[in-house]
Coordinates of C-alpha atoms in Angstrom, one line a residue:
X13 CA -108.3 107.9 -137.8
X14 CA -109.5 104.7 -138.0
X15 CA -107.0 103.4 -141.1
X16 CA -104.5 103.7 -138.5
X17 CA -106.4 102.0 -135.8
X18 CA -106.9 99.2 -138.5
X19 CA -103.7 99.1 -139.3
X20 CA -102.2 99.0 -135.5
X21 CA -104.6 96.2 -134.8
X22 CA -103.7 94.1 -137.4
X23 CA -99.8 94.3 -137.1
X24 CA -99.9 93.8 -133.3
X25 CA -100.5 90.2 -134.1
X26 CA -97.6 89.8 -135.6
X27 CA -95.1 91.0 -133.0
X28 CA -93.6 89.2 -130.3
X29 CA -94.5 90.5 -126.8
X30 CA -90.9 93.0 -126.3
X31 CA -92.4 94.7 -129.4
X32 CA -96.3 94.4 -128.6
X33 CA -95.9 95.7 -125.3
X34 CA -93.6 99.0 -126.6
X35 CA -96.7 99.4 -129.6
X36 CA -98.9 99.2 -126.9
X37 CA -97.5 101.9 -124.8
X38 CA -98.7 104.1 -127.6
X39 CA -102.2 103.3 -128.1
X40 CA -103.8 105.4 -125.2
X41 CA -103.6 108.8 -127.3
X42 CA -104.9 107.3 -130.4
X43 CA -108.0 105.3 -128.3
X44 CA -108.5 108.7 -126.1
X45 CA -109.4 110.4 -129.5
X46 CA -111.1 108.0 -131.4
X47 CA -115.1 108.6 -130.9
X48 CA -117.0 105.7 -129.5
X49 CA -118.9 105.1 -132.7
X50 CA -116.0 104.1 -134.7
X51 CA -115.1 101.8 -131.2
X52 CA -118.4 100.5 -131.1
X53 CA -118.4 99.9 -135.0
X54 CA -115.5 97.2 -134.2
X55 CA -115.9 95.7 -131.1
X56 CA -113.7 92.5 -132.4
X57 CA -110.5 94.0 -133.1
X58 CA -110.7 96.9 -130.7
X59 CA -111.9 93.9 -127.8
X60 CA -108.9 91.9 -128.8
X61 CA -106.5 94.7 -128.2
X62 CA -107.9 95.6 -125.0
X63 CA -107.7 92.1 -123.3
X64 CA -104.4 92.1 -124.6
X65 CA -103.2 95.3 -123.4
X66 CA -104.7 94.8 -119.4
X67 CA -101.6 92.3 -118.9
X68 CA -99.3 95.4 -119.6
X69 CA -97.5 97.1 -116.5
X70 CA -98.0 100.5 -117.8
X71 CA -100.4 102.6 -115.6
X72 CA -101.7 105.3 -118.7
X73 CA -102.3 102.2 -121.1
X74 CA -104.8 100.2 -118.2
X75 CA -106.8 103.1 -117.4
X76 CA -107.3 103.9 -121.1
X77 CA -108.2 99.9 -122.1
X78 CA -110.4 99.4 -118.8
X79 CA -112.3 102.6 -120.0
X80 CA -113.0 101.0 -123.0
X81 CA -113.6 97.8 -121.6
X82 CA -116.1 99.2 -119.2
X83 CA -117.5 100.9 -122.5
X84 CA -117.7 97.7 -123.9
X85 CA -119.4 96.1 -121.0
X86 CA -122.0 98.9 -120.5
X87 CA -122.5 98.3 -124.1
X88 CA -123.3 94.4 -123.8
X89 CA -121.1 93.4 -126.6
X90 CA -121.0 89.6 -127.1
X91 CA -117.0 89.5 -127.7
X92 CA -116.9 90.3 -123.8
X93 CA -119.0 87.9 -122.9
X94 CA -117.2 85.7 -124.9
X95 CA -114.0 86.1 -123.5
X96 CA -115.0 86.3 -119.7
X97 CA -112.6 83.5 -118.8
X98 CA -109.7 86.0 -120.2
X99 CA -111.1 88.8 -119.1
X100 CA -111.7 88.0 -115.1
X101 CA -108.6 86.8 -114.0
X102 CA -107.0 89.8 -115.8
X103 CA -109.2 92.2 -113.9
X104 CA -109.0 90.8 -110.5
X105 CA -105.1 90.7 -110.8
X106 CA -105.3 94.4 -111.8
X107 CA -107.7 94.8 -108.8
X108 CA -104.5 94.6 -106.6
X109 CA -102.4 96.4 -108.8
X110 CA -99.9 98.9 -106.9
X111 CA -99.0 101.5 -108.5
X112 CA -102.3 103.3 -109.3
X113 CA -105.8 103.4 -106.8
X114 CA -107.1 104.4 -110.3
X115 CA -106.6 101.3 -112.2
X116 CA -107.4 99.5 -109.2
X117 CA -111.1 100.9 -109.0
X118 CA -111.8 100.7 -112.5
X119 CA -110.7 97.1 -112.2
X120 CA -113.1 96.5 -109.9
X121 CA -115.8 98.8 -111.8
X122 CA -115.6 96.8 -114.5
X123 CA -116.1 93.7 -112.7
X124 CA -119.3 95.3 -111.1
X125 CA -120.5 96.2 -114.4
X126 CA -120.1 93.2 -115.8
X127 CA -122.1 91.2 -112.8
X128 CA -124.5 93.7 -113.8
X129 CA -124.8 93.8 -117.0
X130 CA -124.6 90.1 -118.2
X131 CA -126.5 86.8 -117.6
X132 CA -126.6 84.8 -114.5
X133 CA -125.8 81.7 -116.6
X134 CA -122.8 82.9 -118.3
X135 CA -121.4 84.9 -114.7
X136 CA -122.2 81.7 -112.9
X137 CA -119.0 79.5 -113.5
X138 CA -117.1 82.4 -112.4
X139 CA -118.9 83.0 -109.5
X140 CA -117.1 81.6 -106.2
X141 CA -113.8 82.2 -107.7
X142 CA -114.5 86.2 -107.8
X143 CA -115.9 86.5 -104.6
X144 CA -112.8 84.6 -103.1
X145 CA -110.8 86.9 -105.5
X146 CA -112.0 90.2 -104.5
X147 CA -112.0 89.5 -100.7
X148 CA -108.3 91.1 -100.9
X149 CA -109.2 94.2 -102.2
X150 CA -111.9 94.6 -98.9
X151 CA -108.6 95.7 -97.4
X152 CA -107.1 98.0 -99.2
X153 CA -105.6 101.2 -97.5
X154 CA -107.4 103.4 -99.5
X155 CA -111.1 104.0 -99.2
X156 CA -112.6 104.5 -102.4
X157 CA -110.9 101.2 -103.5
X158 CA -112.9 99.3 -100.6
X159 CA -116.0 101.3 -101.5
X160 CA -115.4 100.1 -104.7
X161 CA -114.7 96.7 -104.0
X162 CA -117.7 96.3 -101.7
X163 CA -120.0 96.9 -104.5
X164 CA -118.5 94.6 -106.8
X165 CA -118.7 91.7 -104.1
X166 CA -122.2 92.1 -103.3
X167 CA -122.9 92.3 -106.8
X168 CA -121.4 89.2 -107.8
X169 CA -122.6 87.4 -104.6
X170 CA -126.0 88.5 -105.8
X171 CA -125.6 86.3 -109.2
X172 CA -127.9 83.2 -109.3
X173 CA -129.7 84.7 -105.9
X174 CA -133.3 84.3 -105.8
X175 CA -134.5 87.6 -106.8
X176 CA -131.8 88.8 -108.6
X177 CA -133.4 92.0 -110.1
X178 CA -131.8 91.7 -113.8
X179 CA -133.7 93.0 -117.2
X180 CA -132.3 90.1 -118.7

């Protein structure tokens, strides 16, 4: 399984975006089955391909790459913390995304486990422009979204508070 996970991440740099994005449509099956070990066992390459694929407009391939994401998050790999000034804008973007209340509440999960999981010095660049982000999502029509997105916010307006309960 993972030979051809190995192989798919190392030709996807290669293509040009038409290409990429019709490779990329693929990649939910093969990420679905492959067990978290063998994710967790190669957070660079598989971290790479998932930032890549949340700019995608295909519905099956962002719920699959914000699960892992979230995975990843939950996990507190470095290479997300890393690539926080990808990885935010991508997310709030999705957070408004149209076609599916799924992808927009995993969006926002994600950015509620990252405010949770990671350190107030590297979330507090990012801070205002989140909270300002996010405000949009406060009124969506559906309501698990603005559950959702009323966690998130407090959350991140709670980085760099005083007595911000974090085990970091």
């Amino acid at each position: 399984m993972f030979q051809s996970f190995s192989n798919l991440t190392g030709k996807l740099d290669l293509l040009n975006s038409e290409v990429k994005e019709f490779s990329l449509k693929y990649t939910p099956n093969l990420i679905n089955n492959t067990p978290k070990s063998v994710l967790n066992n190669h957070p660079n390459r598989v971290s790479c391909l998932v930032i890549d694929g949340l700019e995608y407009d295909n519905k099956e391939l962002l719920q699959v790459m914000l699960d892992v994401l979230c995975h990843y998050v939950q996990a507190k790999h470095v290479t997300v913390a890393d690539s926080l000034q990808t990885i935010l804008p991508r997310l709030i973007k999705l957070s408004t995304y149209v076609k599916s209340m799924d992808v927009r509440i995993k969006s926002l999960q994600c950015l509620f486990e990252i405010a949770k999981v990671y350190p107030t010095s590297v979330l507090l660049p990012y801070k205002q422009d989140v909270l300002l982000d996010i405000a949009p999502s406060l009124d969506d029509k559906k309501r698990l979204v603005r559950n959702m997105a009323v966690q998130a916010r407090t959350r991140w307006f709670l980085v760099g508070a005083p007595g911000e309960n974090k085990e970091n």
